[in-house]
XYZ file of C-alpha atoms in Angstrom:
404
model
C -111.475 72.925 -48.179
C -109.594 72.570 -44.872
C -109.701 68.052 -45.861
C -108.277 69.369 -49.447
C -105.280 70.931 -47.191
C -104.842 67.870 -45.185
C -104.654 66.092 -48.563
C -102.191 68.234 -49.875
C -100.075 68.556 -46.642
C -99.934 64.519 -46.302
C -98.623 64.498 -50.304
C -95.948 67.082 -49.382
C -95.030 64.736 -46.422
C -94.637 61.540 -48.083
C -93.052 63.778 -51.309
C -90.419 64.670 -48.706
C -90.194 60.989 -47.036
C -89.438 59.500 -50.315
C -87.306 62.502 -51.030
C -85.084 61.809 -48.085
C -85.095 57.833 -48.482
C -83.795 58.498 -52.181
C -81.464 60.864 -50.940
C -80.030 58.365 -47.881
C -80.048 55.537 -50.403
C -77.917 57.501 -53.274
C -75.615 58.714 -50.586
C -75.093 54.940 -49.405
C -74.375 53.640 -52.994
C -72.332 56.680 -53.835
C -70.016 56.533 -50.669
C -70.230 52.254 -51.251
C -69.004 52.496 -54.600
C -66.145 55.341 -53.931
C -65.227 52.625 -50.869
C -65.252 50.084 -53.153
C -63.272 51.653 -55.908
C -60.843 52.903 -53.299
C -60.503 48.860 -52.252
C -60.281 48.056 -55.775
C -57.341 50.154 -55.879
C -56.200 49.493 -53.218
C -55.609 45.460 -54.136
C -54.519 46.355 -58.019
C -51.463 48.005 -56.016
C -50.714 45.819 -53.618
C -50.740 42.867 -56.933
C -48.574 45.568 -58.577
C -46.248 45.869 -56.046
C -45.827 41.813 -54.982
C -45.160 41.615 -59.208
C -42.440 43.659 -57.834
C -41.295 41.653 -55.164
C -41.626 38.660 -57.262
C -39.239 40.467 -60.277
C -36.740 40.896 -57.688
C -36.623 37.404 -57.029
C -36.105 36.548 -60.503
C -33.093 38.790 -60.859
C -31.361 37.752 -57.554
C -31.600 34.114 -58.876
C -30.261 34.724 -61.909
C -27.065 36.875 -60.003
C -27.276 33.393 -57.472
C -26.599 30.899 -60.276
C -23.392 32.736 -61.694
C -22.053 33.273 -58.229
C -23.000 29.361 -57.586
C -21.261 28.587 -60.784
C -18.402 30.409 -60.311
C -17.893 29.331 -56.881
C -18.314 25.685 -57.273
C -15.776 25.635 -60.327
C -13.305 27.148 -58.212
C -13.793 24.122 -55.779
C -13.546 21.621 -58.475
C -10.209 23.045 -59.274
C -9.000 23.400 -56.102
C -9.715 19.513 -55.372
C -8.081 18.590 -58.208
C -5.265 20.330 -57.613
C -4.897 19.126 -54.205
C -5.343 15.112 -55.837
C -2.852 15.984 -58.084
C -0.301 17.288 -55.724
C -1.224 14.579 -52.674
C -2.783 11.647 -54.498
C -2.218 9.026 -51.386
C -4.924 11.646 -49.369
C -7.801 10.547 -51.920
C -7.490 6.744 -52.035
C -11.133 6.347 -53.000
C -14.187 8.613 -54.722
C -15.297 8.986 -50.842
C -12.399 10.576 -49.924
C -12.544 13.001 -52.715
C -16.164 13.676 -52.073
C -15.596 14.247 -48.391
C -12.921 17.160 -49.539
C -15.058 18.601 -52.271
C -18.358 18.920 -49.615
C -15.247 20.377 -47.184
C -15.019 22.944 -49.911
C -18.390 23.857 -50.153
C -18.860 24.075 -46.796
C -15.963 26.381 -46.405
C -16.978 28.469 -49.279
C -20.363 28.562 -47.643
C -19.441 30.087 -43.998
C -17.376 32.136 -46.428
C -20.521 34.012 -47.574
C -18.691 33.255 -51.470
C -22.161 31.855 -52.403
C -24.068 34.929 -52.228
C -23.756 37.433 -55.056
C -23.225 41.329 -54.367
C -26.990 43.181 -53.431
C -27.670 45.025 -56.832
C -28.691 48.335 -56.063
C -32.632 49.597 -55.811
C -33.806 48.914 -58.874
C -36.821 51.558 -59.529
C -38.699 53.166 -62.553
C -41.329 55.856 -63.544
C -44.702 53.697 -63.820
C -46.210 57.278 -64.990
C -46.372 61.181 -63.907
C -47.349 60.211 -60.167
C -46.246 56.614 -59.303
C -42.511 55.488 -59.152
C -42.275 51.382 -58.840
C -39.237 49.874 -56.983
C -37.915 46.584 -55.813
C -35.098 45.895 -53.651
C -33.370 42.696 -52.014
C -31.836 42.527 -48.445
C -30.655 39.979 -46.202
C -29.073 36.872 -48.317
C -27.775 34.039 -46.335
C -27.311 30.325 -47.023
C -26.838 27.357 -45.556
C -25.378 24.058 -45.957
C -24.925 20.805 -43.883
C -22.640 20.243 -41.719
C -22.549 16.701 -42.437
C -23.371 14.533 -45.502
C -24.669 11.381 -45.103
C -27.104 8.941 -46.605
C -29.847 10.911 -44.915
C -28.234 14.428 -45.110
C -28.111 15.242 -48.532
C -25.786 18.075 -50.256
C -27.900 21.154 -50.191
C -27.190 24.482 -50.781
C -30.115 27.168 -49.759
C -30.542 30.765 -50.337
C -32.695 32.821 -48.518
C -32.916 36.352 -48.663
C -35.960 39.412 -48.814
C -37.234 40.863 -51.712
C -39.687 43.999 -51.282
C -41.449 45.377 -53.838
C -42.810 49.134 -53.240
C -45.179 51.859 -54.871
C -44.528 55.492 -54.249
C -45.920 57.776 -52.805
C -48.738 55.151 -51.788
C -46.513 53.646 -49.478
C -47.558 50.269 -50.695
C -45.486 47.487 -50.552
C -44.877 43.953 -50.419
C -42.075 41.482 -49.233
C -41.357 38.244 -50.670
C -39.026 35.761 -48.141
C -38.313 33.281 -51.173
C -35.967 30.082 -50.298
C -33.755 28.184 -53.184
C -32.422 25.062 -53.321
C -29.436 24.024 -55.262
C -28.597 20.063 -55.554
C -25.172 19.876 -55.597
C -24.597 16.343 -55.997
C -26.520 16.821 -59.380
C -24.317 19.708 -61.145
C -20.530 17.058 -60.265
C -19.717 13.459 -61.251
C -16.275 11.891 -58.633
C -14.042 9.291 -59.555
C -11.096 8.267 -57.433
C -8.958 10.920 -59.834
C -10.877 14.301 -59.568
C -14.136 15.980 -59.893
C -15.672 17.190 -63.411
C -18.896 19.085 -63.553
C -22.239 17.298 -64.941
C -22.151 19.123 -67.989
C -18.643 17.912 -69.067
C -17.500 17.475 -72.400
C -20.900 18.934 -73.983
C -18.361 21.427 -76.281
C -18.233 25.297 -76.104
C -19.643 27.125 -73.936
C -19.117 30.450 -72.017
C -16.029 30.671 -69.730
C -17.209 30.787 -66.149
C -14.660 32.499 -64.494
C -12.631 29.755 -62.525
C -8.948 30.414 -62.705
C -7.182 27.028 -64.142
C -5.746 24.759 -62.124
C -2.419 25.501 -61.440
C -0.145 24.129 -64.487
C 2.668 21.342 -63.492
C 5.545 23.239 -64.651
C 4.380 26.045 -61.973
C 4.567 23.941 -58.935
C 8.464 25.177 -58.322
C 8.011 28.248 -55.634
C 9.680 31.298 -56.032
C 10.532 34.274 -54.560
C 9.894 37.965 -55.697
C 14.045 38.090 -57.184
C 13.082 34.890 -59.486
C 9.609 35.388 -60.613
C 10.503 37.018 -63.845
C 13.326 34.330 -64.291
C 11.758 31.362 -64.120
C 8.694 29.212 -64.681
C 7.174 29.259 -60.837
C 4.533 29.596 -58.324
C 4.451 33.178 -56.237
C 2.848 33.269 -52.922
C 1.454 37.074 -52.017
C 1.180 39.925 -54.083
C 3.500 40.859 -56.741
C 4.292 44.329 -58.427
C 5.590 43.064 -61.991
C 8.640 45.505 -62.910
C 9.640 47.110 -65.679
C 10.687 45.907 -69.038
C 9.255 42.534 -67.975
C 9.382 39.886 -71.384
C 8.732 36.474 -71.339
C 7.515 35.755 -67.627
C 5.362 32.810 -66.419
C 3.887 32.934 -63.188
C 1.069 31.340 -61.223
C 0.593 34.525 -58.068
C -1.715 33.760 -55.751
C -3.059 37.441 -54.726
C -2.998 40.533 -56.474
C -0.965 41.393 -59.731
C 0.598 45.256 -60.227
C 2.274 46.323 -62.824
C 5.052 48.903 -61.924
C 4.353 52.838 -63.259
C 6.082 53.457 -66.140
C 6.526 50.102 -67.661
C 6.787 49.809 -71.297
C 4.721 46.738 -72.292
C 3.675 43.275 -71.368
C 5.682 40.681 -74.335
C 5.075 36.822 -73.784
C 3.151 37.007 -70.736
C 1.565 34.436 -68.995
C 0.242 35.043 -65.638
C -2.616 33.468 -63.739
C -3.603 35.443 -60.879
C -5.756 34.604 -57.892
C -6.890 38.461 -56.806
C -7.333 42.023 -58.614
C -5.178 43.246 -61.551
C -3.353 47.110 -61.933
C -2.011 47.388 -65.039
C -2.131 51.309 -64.427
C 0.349 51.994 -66.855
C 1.155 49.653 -69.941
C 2.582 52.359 -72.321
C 3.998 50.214 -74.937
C 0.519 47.400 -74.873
C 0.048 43.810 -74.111
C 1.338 41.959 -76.882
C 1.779 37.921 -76.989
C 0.443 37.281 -73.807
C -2.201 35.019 -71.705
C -3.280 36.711 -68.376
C -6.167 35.185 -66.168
C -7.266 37.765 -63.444
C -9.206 36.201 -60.575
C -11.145 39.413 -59.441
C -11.530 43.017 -60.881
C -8.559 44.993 -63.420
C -7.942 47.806 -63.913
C -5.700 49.127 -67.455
C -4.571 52.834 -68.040
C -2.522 54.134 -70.701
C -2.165 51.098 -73.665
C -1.595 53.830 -76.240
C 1.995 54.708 -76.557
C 4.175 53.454 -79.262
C 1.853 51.578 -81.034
C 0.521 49.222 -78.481
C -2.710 47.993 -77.756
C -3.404 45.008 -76.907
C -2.111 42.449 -79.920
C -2.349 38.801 -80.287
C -3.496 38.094 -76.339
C -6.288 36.383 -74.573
C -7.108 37.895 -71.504
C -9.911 36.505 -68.958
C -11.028 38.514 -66.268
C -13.145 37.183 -63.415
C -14.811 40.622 -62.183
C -15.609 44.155 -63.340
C -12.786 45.743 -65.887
C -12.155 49.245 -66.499
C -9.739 50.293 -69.860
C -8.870 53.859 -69.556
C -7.295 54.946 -73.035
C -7.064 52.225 -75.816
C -6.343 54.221 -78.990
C -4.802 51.708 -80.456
C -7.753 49.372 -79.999
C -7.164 44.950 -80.131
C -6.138 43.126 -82.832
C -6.321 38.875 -82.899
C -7.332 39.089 -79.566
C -10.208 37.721 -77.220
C -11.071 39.446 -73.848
C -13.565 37.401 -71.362
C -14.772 39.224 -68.567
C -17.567 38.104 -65.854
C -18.425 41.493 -64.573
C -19.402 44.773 -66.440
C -17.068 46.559 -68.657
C -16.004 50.370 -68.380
C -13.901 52.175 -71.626
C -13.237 55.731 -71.733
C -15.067 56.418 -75.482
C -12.992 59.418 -75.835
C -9.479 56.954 -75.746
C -10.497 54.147 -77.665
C -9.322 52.824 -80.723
C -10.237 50.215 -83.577
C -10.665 46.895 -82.650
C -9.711 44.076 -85.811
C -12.129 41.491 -86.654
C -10.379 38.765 -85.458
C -10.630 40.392 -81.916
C -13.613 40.020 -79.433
C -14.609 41.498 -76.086
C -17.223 39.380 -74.444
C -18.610 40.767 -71.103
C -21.226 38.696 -68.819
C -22.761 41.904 -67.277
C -22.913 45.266 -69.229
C -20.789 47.764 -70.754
C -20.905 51.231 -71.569
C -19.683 51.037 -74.985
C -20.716 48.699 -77.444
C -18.599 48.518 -80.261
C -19.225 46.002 -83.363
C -16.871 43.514 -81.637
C -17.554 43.804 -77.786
C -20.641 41.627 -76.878
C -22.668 42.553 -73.823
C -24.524 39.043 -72.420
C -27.098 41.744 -70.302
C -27.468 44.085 -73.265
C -28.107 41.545 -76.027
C -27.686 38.131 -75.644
C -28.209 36.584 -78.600
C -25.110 38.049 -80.237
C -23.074 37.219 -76.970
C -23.925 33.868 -77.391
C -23.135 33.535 -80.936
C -19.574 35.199 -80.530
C -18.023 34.388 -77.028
C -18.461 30.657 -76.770
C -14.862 29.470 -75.538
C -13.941 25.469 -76.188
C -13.836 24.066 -73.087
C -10.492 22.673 -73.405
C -9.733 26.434 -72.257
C -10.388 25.724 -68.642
C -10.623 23.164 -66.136
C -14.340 22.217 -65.521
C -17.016 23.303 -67.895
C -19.359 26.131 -67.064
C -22.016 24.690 -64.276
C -24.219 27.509 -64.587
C -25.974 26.102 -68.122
C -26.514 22.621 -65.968
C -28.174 24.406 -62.783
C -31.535 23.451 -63.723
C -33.112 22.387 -60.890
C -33.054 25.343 -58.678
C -36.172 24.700 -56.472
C -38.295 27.861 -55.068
C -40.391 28.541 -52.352
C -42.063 31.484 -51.386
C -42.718 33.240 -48.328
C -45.391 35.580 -49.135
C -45.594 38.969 -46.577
């Protein structure tokens, strides 16, 4: 009896032993495999939130290659306005490329080849996770001399961070592009065209035209409205103005209370105020070279009739109850209309806008909001401006990335 207990008490032992090593080993896996799905995680985050990073690089170098566009346009023209004016200071196409590298490089220090920071871009991935990516610190660079060994590159370099809430997880992408610009221009002793020349319509790319021959004359404020000219400053356009031609080089106001705009031709360098247009734009060609404003085109009739009107920055049209008609708006930034003040606009008219709008009417075409119908409507011939629009030839942006 008493070996029968010994038996018994020896089972219970090694019942228990085995108990306990089952116990120790199920602990182990569990807390290996809650580790391990914790890691797992862990890294499907931090993927999620360099996709992030990695999305704000995209959309920074799409804003990059419009600024670059628009920016290097605006150089072309201004060397071939200079040939045009002092032909004996370009005897050669090395004298003209020295200028038009000048340019750049001015433009450059300038900080006129980075584009604005959007704001944080962020969205609801579901109930508990917001997703977010946001760029910071653009800068660029560009020789200081071009030689046979120094070639004419322009970099960008700037952060993109891409972040998961409230994990706190984030990533940070240092990417660096490089823009050839001896590939997007062609020189000859007489000027500078862009690569992409004479390829047909395409979208306007916001470069004011070169300043036309018959407005070389310079004027003063008392003759601006009088005769064909160039005005240096800004100018406050007065009322009852018909029938002026002007090439200002600054900002463009119209004076409160004027009754319309008739015959207009004005090519502005800076912002436009056309606060109160209360007879409409009628007959006229205006080029804006940064953002406009337009209040009240409602009274008598007005609107804006028979114009083309480009506009090289945000726009904002305030009441337009008497909508377009036969007219074509361009505008490089995004579009604001007050939808309670806005009126028909004719099928021969067209507003096409390169970022987005907050109205989309049948004949206003958003290039953010749907491009496919922006691109089948607001092609412009190219005989409409100087140099044709670079940003369709920038095609060999080169990227490198800095992963954090």
């Amino acid at each position: 009896m008493k070996q029968l207990n010994n038996q018994k008490g020896a089972a219970l032992i090694a019942v228990l032993l085995i108990f306990t090593v089952f116990a120790i080993l199920g602990m182990t896996i569990f807390s290996f495999t809650l580790s391990n799905t914790k890691q797992i995680k862990n890294s499907e985050q931090e993927m999620q939130a360099t996709d992030l990073a990695e999305m704000g690089v995209v959309h920074y170098k799409e804003l990059f290659i419009q600024q670059a566009a628009v920016t290097l346009n605006t150089a072309i023209t201004d060397v071939n306005t200079a040939i045009k004016q002092q032909p004996q200071q370009f005897p050669n196409e090395q004298a003209v490329k020295d200028f038009f590298y000048g340019k750049i490089r001015q433009y450059e220090k300038n900080n006129q080849f980075i584009p604005s920071l959007p704001p944080l871009q962020s969205f609801r991935a579901d109930s508990a996770r917001i997703f977010s990516y946001q760029i910071s610190n653009p800068d660029t660079s560009f020789p200081d001399v071009i030689t046979n060994d120094i070639a004419p590159i322009l970099t960008l370099t700037f952060n993109s961070n891409g972040e998961i809430a409230p994990a706190n997880i984030s990533k940070k992408i240092i990417p660096t592009i490089t823009l050839k610009i001896d590939t997007l221009v062609k020189f000859n002793g007489t000027g500078v065209i862009s690569a992409g020349s004479g390829q047909g319509a395409t979208e306007w790319n916001g470069a004011i035209p070169s300043k036309p021959a018959e407005l070389n004359n310079i004027c003063s404020s008392k003759d601006i409205t009088k005769t064909a000219c160039y005005y240096s400053g800004d100018y406050t356009i007065p009322m009852y103005t018909d029938n002026m031609t002007a090439y200002v080089s600054g900002n463009i106001n119209l004076t409160e209370g004027s009754s319309n705009l008739t015959g207009v031709h004005i090519y502005a360098t800076g912002n436009g105020d056309f606060g109160n247009v209360n007879g409409g734009i009628l007959n006229s060609t205006i080029y804006i070279g940064g953002v406009s404003n337009f209040g009240n085109l409602n009274y008598n009739g007005g609107g804006i009739q028979n114009s083309t009107l480009y506009i090289n920055g945000n726009a904002s049209f305030n009441k337009l109850k008497d909508g377009i008609e036969n007219t074509s708006i361009y505008i490089m930034g995004n579009a604001n209309f007050n939808k309670s003040n806005i009126g028909a606009f004719s099928l021969d008219s067209k507003v096409c806008v390169q970022g987005t709008t907050n109205y989309l009417e049948p004949r206003i075409f958003s290039k953010v909001l749907n491009e496919a119908a922006y691109k089948a409507n607001c092609l412009v011939d190219g005989s409409t401006d100087t140099s044709s629009d670079i940003s369709s030839q920038i095609d060999n942006l080169e990227i490198n990335y800095d992963y954090n």
